[in-house]
Coordinates of C-alpha atoms and ligand atoms in Angstrom, one line a residue:
X1 CA 26.7 43.4 -3.4
X2 CA 26.4 43.3 -7.3
X3 CA 23.9 40.9 -8.8
X4 CA 23.0 39.4 -5.5
X5 CA 19.5 39.0 -6.7
X6 CA 20.7 36.4 -9.1
X7 CA 22.4 34.3 -6.4
X8 CA 20.2 31.2 -5.6
X9 CA 21.3 30.9 -2.0
X10 CA 20.9 34.7 -1.3
X11 CA 17.2 34.3 -2.6
X12 CA 16.5 31.3 -0.6
X13 CA 18.3 32.5 2.8
X14 CA 18.0 36.2 2.8
X15 CA 15.7 37.8 0.1
X16 CA 12.4 39.3 1.7
X17 CA 13.6 38.6 5.2
X18 CA 14.0 41.8 6.8
X19 CA 15.2 40.4 10.2
X20 CA 15.4 43.6 12.0
X21 CA 11.7 43.8 12.0
X22 CA 11.5 40.9 14.2
X23 CA 14.1 40.9 16.7
X24 CA 16.7 39.4 14.5
X25 CA 15.1 36.0 14.7
X26 CA 16.9 33.8 12.2
X27 CA 13.8 31.9 11.2
X28 CA 10.8 34.2 10.4
X29 CA 7.9 34.5 12.8
X30 CA 4.5 33.2 11.7
X31 CA 2.2 36.1 11.7
X32 CA -0.9 34.1 12.8
X33 CA -3.1 37.2 12.7
X34 CA -6.2 37.8 10.6
X35 CA -5.8 41.7 10.6
X36 CA -3.3 44.3 11.4
X37 CA -4.3 47.6 13.4
X38 CA -3.5 51.3 12.7
X39 CA -2.6 54.4 14.7
X40 CA -4.7 56.7 12.6
X41 CA -7.4 56.7 10.0
X42 CA -5.0 58.2 7.5
X43 CA -2.6 55.1 8.0
X44 CA -5.6 52.7 7.5
X45 CA -6.9 54.5 4.5
X46 CA -3.3 54.3 2.8
X47 CA -3.0 50.6 3.7
X48 CA -6.5 49.5 2.3
X49 CA -5.4 51.3 -1.0
X50 CA -2.5 49.1 -1.2
X51 CA -4.1 45.9 0.0
X52 CA -1.8 43.5 -2.1
X53 CA 1.4 45.1 -0.7
X54 CA 0.7 46.0 2.9
X55 CA -0.5 44.0 6.0
X56 CA -4.2 44.8 6.3
X57 CA -6.2 41.6 6.1
X58 CA -4.7 38.1 5.9
X59 CA -6.8 36.9 2.9
X60 CA -5.0 39.7 1.0
X61 CA -1.6 40.1 2.5
X62 CA 0.4 38.4 5.3
X63 CA 3.9 39.2 6.2
X64 CA 4.9 35.5 6.6
X65 CA 3.4 34.7 3.1
X66 CA 5.0 37.7 1.6
X67 CA 8.5 36.4 2.3
X68 CA 7.5 33.4 0.4
X69 CA 5.9 35.5 -2.4
X70 CA 9.1 37.6 -3.0
X71 CA 11.3 34.5 -3.0
X72 CA 9.0 32.5 -5.4
X73 CA 8.9 35.5 -7.7
X74 CA 12.9 35.8 -7.7
X75 CA 13.1 32.1 -8.3
X76 CA 10.9 32.3 -11.3
X77 CA 12.5 35.3 -12.6
X78 CA 9.1 37.0 -12.2
X79 CA 8.2 40.4 -11.2
X80 CA 5.7 39.1 -8.7
X81 CA 3.9 36.2 -7.5
X82 CA 0.8 35.1 -5.4
X83 CA 0.7 32.3 -2.9
X84 CA -2.4 30.1 -2.9
X85 CA -4.0 27.4 -0.7
X86 CA -3.3 24.7 -3.4
X87 CA -1.8 24.2 -6.8
X88 CA -5.2 24.0 -8.3
X89 CA -6.3 27.3 -6.6
X90 CA -3.3 29.1 -8.3
X91 CA -4.1 27.5 -11.7
X92 CA -7.7 27.9 -11.7
X93 CA -7.1 31.8 -10.5
X94 CA -4.6 32.3 -13.1
X95 CA -6.7 31.0 -15.9
X96 CA -10.2 32.3 -14.9
X97 CA -8.8 36.1 -14.1
X98 CA -8.1 36.1 -17.7
X99 CA -11.3 34.4 -19.2
X100 CA -15.0 35.4 -19.6
X101 CA -18.0 33.6 -21.1
X102 CA -17.5 33.1 -24.9
X103 CA -13.7 32.7 -24.7
X104 CA -11.6 29.8 -25.7
X105 CA -8.6 28.0 -24.4
X106 CA -6.2 25.7 -26.2
X107 CA -4.8 23.3 -23.7
X108 CA -2.3 20.4 -23.8
X109 CA -4.1 17.0 -23.4
X110 CA -3.4 15.0 -20.3
X111 CA -2.7 17.6 -17.8
X112 CA -2.9 17.1 -14.1
X113 CA -6.4 15.3 -13.3
X114 CA -8.2 18.2 -11.5
X115 CA -6.8 20.8 -14.2
X116 CA -8.4 18.6 -16.7
X117 CA -11.7 18.6 -14.8
X118 CA -11.4 22.4 -14.6
X119 CA -11.0 22.7 -18.5
X120 CA -13.4 20.1 -19.6
X121 CA -16.3 20.2 -17.1
X122 CA -16.1 23.6 -15.1
X123 CA -15.2 25.9 -17.8
X124 CA -17.9 24.9 -20.2
X125 CA -20.5 25.4 -17.4
X126 CA -19.7 29.1 -17.8
X127 CA -19.6 29.4 -21.5
X128 CA -15.8 28.9 -21.9
X129 CA -14.7 26.3 -24.5
X130 CA -11.6 24.4 -24.5
X131 CA -9.6 22.4 -27.3
X132 CA -7.1 19.9 -26.0
X133 CA -4.1 19.0 -28.3
X134 CA -1.0 16.8 -28.3
X135 CA 1.4 19.4 -27.0
X136 CA 4.5 17.6 -28.5
X137 CA 3.6 19.4 -31.7
X138 CA 3.3 23.1 -31.4
X139 CA 1.5 23.2 -34.9
X140 CA -1.3 21.5 -33.2
X141 CA -1.7 24.5 -30.7
X142 CA -1.7 26.8 -33.7
X143 CA -4.2 24.7 -35.8
X144 CA -6.6 25.0 -32.9
X145 CA -6.4 28.7 -32.4
X146 CA -10.0 30.5 -33.2
X147 CA -10.8 34.2 -33.2
X148 CA -12.0 33.9 -29.5
X149 CA -9.0 32.1 -28.3
X150 CA -7.5 33.8 -25.2
X151 CA -5.0 31.5 -23.6
X152 CA -2.6 28.6 -24.6
X153 CA -2.2 26.4 -21.4
X154 CA 0.8 24.0 -21.1
X155 CA 2.0 21.7 -18.4
X156 CA 5.6 20.7 -19.4
X157 CA 6.3 17.9 -18.7
X158 CA 2.7 16.9 -18.2
X159 CA 1.3 14.4 -15.8
X160 CA 1.8 10.4 -16.0
X161 CA 3.5 10.3 -19.4
X162 CA 5.7 13.4 -19.1
X163 CA 5.4 14.8 -22.7
X164 CA 6.9 18.0 -23.0
X165 CA 5.8 21.1 -24.9
X166 CA 8.6 23.4 -26.6
X167 CA 7.9 26.4 -24.3
X168 CA 10.0 28.8 -26.4
X169 CA 8.0 27.9 -29.5
X170 CA 4.8 28.1 -27.5
X171 CA 5.6 31.7 -26.3
X172 CA 6.4 32.9 -29.9
X173 CA 3.1 31.4 -31.3
X174 CA 1.2 33.1 -28.5
X175 CA 2.9 36.4 -29.3
X176 CA 2.2 36.3 -32.9
X177 CA -1.5 35.8 -32.1
X178 CA -1.5 38.1 -29.1
X179 CA -2.5 35.3 -26.7
X180 CA -1.6 34.7 -23.0
X181 CA 0.4 31.6 -22.1
X182 CA 0.1 29.7 -18.8
X183 CA 2.4 26.9 -17.8
X184 CA 2.3 24.5 -14.8
X185 CA 5.9 24.1 -13.9
X186 CA 5.4 21.9 -10.9
X187 CA 7.4 18.8 -12.5
X188 CA 10.7 20.9 -12.9
X189 CA 10.5 23.5 -10.1
X190 CA 11.9 27.1 -10.5
X191 CA 15.3 25.7 -10.3
X192 CA 15.4 23.4 -13.3
X193 CA 13.0 25.5 -15.7
X194 CA 12.1 29.0 -16.0
X195 CA 9.2 29.4 -18.5
X196 CA 9.0 33.1 -18.0
X197 CA 12.7 33.5 -19.2
X198 CA 11.4 31.7 -22.5
X199 CA 8.7 34.2 -23.0
X200 CA 5.7 32.5 -21.0
X201 CA 3.4 34.9 -19.2
X202 CA 2.3 33.1 -16.3
X203 CA 3.9 30.1 -14.4
X204 CA 2.1 28.0 -11.7
X205 CA 3.3 25.6 -9.1
X206 CA 1.7 23.1 -6.9
X207 CA 3.9 24.0 -4.2
X208 CA 2.6 20.8 -2.2
X209 CA 5.2 18.9 -4.2
X210 CA 8.8 20.0 -4.2
X211 CA 8.6 23.5 -2.7
X212 CA 7.0 22.0 0.5
X213 CA 9.0 19.1 0.1
X214 CA 7.8 17.3 3.3
X215 CA 4.3 15.9 2.7
X216 CA 2.9 18.3 5.2
X217 CA 1.5 21.2 3.5
X218 CA -0.8 21.8 0.4
X219 CA -0.3 25.0 -1.4
X220 CA 0.3 26.9 -4.8
X221 CA 2.0 29.6 -6.5
X222 CA 1.3 31.7 -9.6
X223 CA 4.2 34.1 -10.9
X224 CA 4.0 36.7 -13.6
X225 CA 4.3 40.4 -14.1
X226 CA 3.3 43.0 -11.4
X227 CA 0.4 43.9 -13.4
X228 CA -0.8 40.4 -14.1
X229 CA -0.5 39.5 -10.3
X230 CA -2.5 42.6 -9.4
X231 CA -5.2 41.5 -11.9
X232 CA -5.3 38.1 -10.3
X233 CA -5.3 39.6 -6.9
X234 CA -8.3 41.8 -7.6
X235 CA -10.1 39.2 -9.3
X236 CA -9.9 35.5 -8.3
X237 CA -7.4 35.8 -5.4
X238 CA -9.6 38.0 -3.3
X239 CA -13.1 36.8 -4.7
X240 CA -12.5 33.1 -4.4
X241 CA -10.3 33.4 -1.5
X242 CA -8.0 30.3 -1.9
X243 CA -5.0 31.9 -0.1
X244 CA -2.3 30.1 1.7
X245 CA -2.5 30.2 5.6
X246 CA 0.4 31.9 7.4
X247 CA 1.5 28.6 9.0
X248 CA 1.6 26.9 5.5
X249 CA 3.6 29.6 4.2
X250 CA 6.1 29.1 7.0
X251 CA 6.2 25.5 6.2
X252 CA 6.8 26.3 2.5
X253 CA 9.7 28.7 3.6
X254 CA 11.3 26.0 5.5
X255 CA 10.9 23.5 2.8
X256 CA 12.4 25.9 0.3
X257 CA 15.6 26.2 2.3
X258 CA 16.9 22.7 1.1
X259 CA 15.1 22.7 -2.2
X260 CA 18.5 22.9 -4.2
X261 CA 19.9 19.9 -2.2
X262 CA 16.7 17.8 -2.7
X263 CA 16.8 18.7 -6.3
X264 CA 20.6 17.7 -6.6
X265 CA 19.9 14.4 -5.1
X266 CA 17.0 13.4 -7.0
X267 CA 18.9 14.4 -10.2
X268 CA 21.5 11.8 -9.3
X269 CA 19.7 9.0 -8.1
X270 CA 16.5 9.0 -10.5
X271 CA 18.4 8.4 -13.7
X272 CA 20.0 5.4 -11.9
X273 CA 16.7 3.8 -11.0
X274 CA 15.4 4.6 -14.6
X275 CA 18.5 2.9 -16.2
X276 CA 17.8 -0.3 -14.0
X277 CA 14.0 -0.3 -15.0
X278 CA 14.8 0.3 -18.8
X279 CA 17.0 -2.7 -18.8
X280 CA 14.7 -5.0 -17.0
X281 CA 12.9 -7.7 -19.0
X282 CA 9.6 -7.2 -17.2
X283 CA 9.4 -3.5 -17.9
X284 CA 7.6 -2.7 -21.3
X285 CA 8.3 1.0 -21.2
X286 CA 9.7 3.9 -19.2
X287 CA 8.6 7.4 -19.7
X288 CA 11.2 9.9 -18.3
X289 CA 12.0 13.1 -20.1
X290 CA 15.6 13.0 -19.1
X291 CA 16.4 9.6 -20.4
X292 CA 18.5 9.3 -23.7
X293 CA 15.7 7.0 -24.8
X294 CA 13.0 9.4 -24.5
X295 CA 12.2 10.9 -28.0
X296 CA 12.0 14.5 -26.5
X297 CA 15.5 14.1 -24.7
X298 CA 17.0 17.0 -26.7
X299 CA 14.0 19.3 -25.8
X300 CA 14.4 18.1 -22.2
X301 CA 18.1 19.2 -22.1
X302 CA 17.4 22.5 -23.9
X303 CA 14.6 23.6 -21.4
X304 CA 15.3 21.7 -18.1
X305 CA 18.8 22.1 -16.4
X306 CA 18.8 18.7 -14.8
X307 CA 16.8 15.6 -14.1
X308 CA 13.9 15.5 -11.9
X309 CA 12.3 12.6 -9.6
X310 CA 9.1 11.7 -11.4
X311 CA 8.6 8.9 -14.1
X312 CA 6.1 6.4 -15.0
X313 CA 6.6 2.7 -16.4
X314 CA 4.6 0.0 -17.9
X315 CA 5.0 -3.5 -16.9
X316 CA 4.8 -6.5 -19.3
X317 CA 1.7 -8.0 -17.4
X318 CA -1.1 -10.2 -18.7
X319 CA -3.4 -9.3 -15.8
X320 CA -3.9 -6.6 -13.2
X321 CA -3.2 -9.1 -10.5
X322 CA 0.5 -9.1 -11.5
X323 CA 0.6 -5.3 -11.4
X324 CA -1.2 -5.4 -7.9
X325 CA 1.4 -8.2 -6.7
X326 CA 4.5 -6.1 -7.8
X327 CA 3.3 -3.0 -5.9
X328 CA 2.2 -4.9 -3.0
X329 CA 5.8 -6.6 -2.8
X330 CA 7.5 -3.1 -2.7
X331 CA 8.6 -2.2 0.9
X332 CA 10.5 1.1 0.3
X333 CA 7.9 2.9 -1.8
X334 CA 4.8 4.2 -0.2
X335 CA 1.6 3.5 -2.2
X336 CA 0.4 6.9 -2.1
X337 CA -0.6 9.9 -4.5
X338 CA 1.3 13.1 -4.6
X339 CA 5.0 13.5 -5.1
X340 CA 7.9 15.9 -4.4
X341 CA 8.9 15.0 -0.9
X342 CA 11.6 13.0 0.9
X343 CA 10.2 9.5 0.4
X344 CA 9.8 7.4 -2.6
X345 CA 6.1 6.7 -3.9
X346 CA 4.2 4.7 -6.4
X347 CA 0.9 5.5 -7.9
X348 CA -0.5 2.3 -10.1
X349 CA -3.0 3.5 -12.7
X350 CA -5.0 0.3 -11.9
X351 CA -6.1 2.1 -8.6
X352 CA -8.4 4.1 -11.0
X353 CA -10.1 1.0 -12.4
X354 CA -12.1 -1.8 -10.8
X355 CA -10.5 -5.3 -11.2
X356 CA -13.3 -6.5 -13.4
X357 CA -13.5 -4.2 -16.3
X358 CA -10.2 -2.6 -17.0
X359 CA -9.1 -3.6 -20.6
X360 CA -9.0 -0.5 -22.9
X361 CA -8.7 1.9 -20.0
X362 CA -7.8 5.5 -20.7
X363 CA -4.7 5.3 -18.8
X364 CA -3.0 2.0 -19.4
X365 CA -3.9 -0.3 -16.3
X366 CA -0.3 -1.7 -16.5
X367 CA 1.2 1.7 -15.8
X368 CA 2.7 2.8 -12.6
X369 CA 3.9 6.3 -11.8
X370 CA 7.0 6.5 -9.6
X371 CA 8.4 9.3 -7.5
X372 CA 12.0 9.0 -6.2
X373 CA 12.6 10.5 -2.9
X374 CA 15.9 11.1 -1.0
X375 CA 16.7 7.6 -0.2
X376 CA 20.1 5.7 -1.0
X377 CA 19.4 4.5 -4.4
X378 CA 20.9 1.0 -3.6
X379 CA 18.1 0.3 -1.2
X380 CA 15.5 1.4 -3.7
X381 CA 17.1 -0.8 -6.5
X382 CA 17.2 -3.9 -4.0
X383 CA 13.5 -3.3 -3.3
X384 CA 12.5 -3.0 -7.0
X385 CA 14.6 -6.2 -7.6
X386 CA 12.9 -8.4 -5.1
X387 CA 9.5 -7.1 -6.1
X388 CA 10.2 -7.8 -9.7
X389 CA 11.7 -11.3 -9.0
X390 CA 8.5 -12.2 -7.0
X391 CA 6.2 -11.8 -9.7
X392 CA 8.6 -12.4 -12.8
X393 CA 11.0 -15.0 -11.5
X394 CA 14.3 -15.0 -13.6
Ligands
PLP401 C1 -0.4 17.9 -7.8 C2 -0.5 18.7 -8.9 C3 -1.3 19.8 -9.1 C4 -2.3 20.2 -8.1 O1 -1.7 20.7 -7.0 P1 -2.4 20.7 -5.7 O2 -1.4 21.4 -4.7 O3 -2.6 19.5 -5.1 O4 -3.7 21.5 -5.8 C5 -1.2 20.5 -10.4 N1 -0.2 20.1 -11.3 C6 0.5 19.1 -11.3 C7 1.5 18.9 -12.3 C8 0.6 18.4 -9.9 O5 1.4 17.3 -10.0

């Protein structure tokens, strides 16, 4: 029984699941109950005083959600975690619980779109200012620090172009200036990258992606110290109330069972697809942290244990019509947002622009974001070949 807590399959299969409490059911029940009743006033009083730890009201604590909470904390090597109704709910709660009017945040540029909206539009409405920097260069974070800076925010790798921030260097910088660090770790999952081990304070996930893994539940997670999670619980978790439903927690528990297998598959197949695209004459650029051609490849290897399933490309297209034709020709990739599940997806940036006025757009109009699912790589490669040949005949 020594060191079982560090054993991945122990965490995923057993941690937090006291099966003797529910007739030794192998899969945990869904506690689809709003509240929990007590035998005595004293029992009820004790429970309300420990509302984040004990079943009282499901916005605070729910036994099904609590199993997931324990597993996510263990996977991120954190003392505690909180489970939210979405990734954005987790990120906004983690940030806002540590900010007040007059404070300043230094954040990576080009984070997930709604995180960006939170930083650039929502926070300024309440007197919080934000400076966004190129996070590939930690010196840019340092240069942006002001006397009222409270948080350094990172998303590594970030969305669409997957630039990384050196998380160890960021944590050191934060300690030097006594600032809090928050990292969105959705891309890598807790299996590939553990920012808390590198000195980061709070790790957030869009559990909608790899953790759920089946395109059927929206959820989020924040991980950190017990004291920090209690602070978030008493602030944005309970007041904004963006908590996961027991049913979604159960779906996430089910998704988590196969996370290591799914990540193993993706780590094998995605680099194959990337190599094919890097060598294709119609592809101008590939953005993938775990490609030897990526300028941050060494950093990727030093902070992520293995490759993950998301990358972007730019096509050598003269007009948006060519990008659209290529996407429309693909039969094995769903044209859809999100990522992290069993099925391969594409999201072309040109969706964000109208077909008249797109030259000079912020995200290049010839860029396509890919997510590689669990399919046989050969079927995906065949599909890519026929779609490329249809638009750029060899
Ligand atoms: C999808 C995503 C989010 C938002 O998560 P939701 O669960 O949709 O709220 C946050 N960060 C990253 C990197 C994402 O890809």
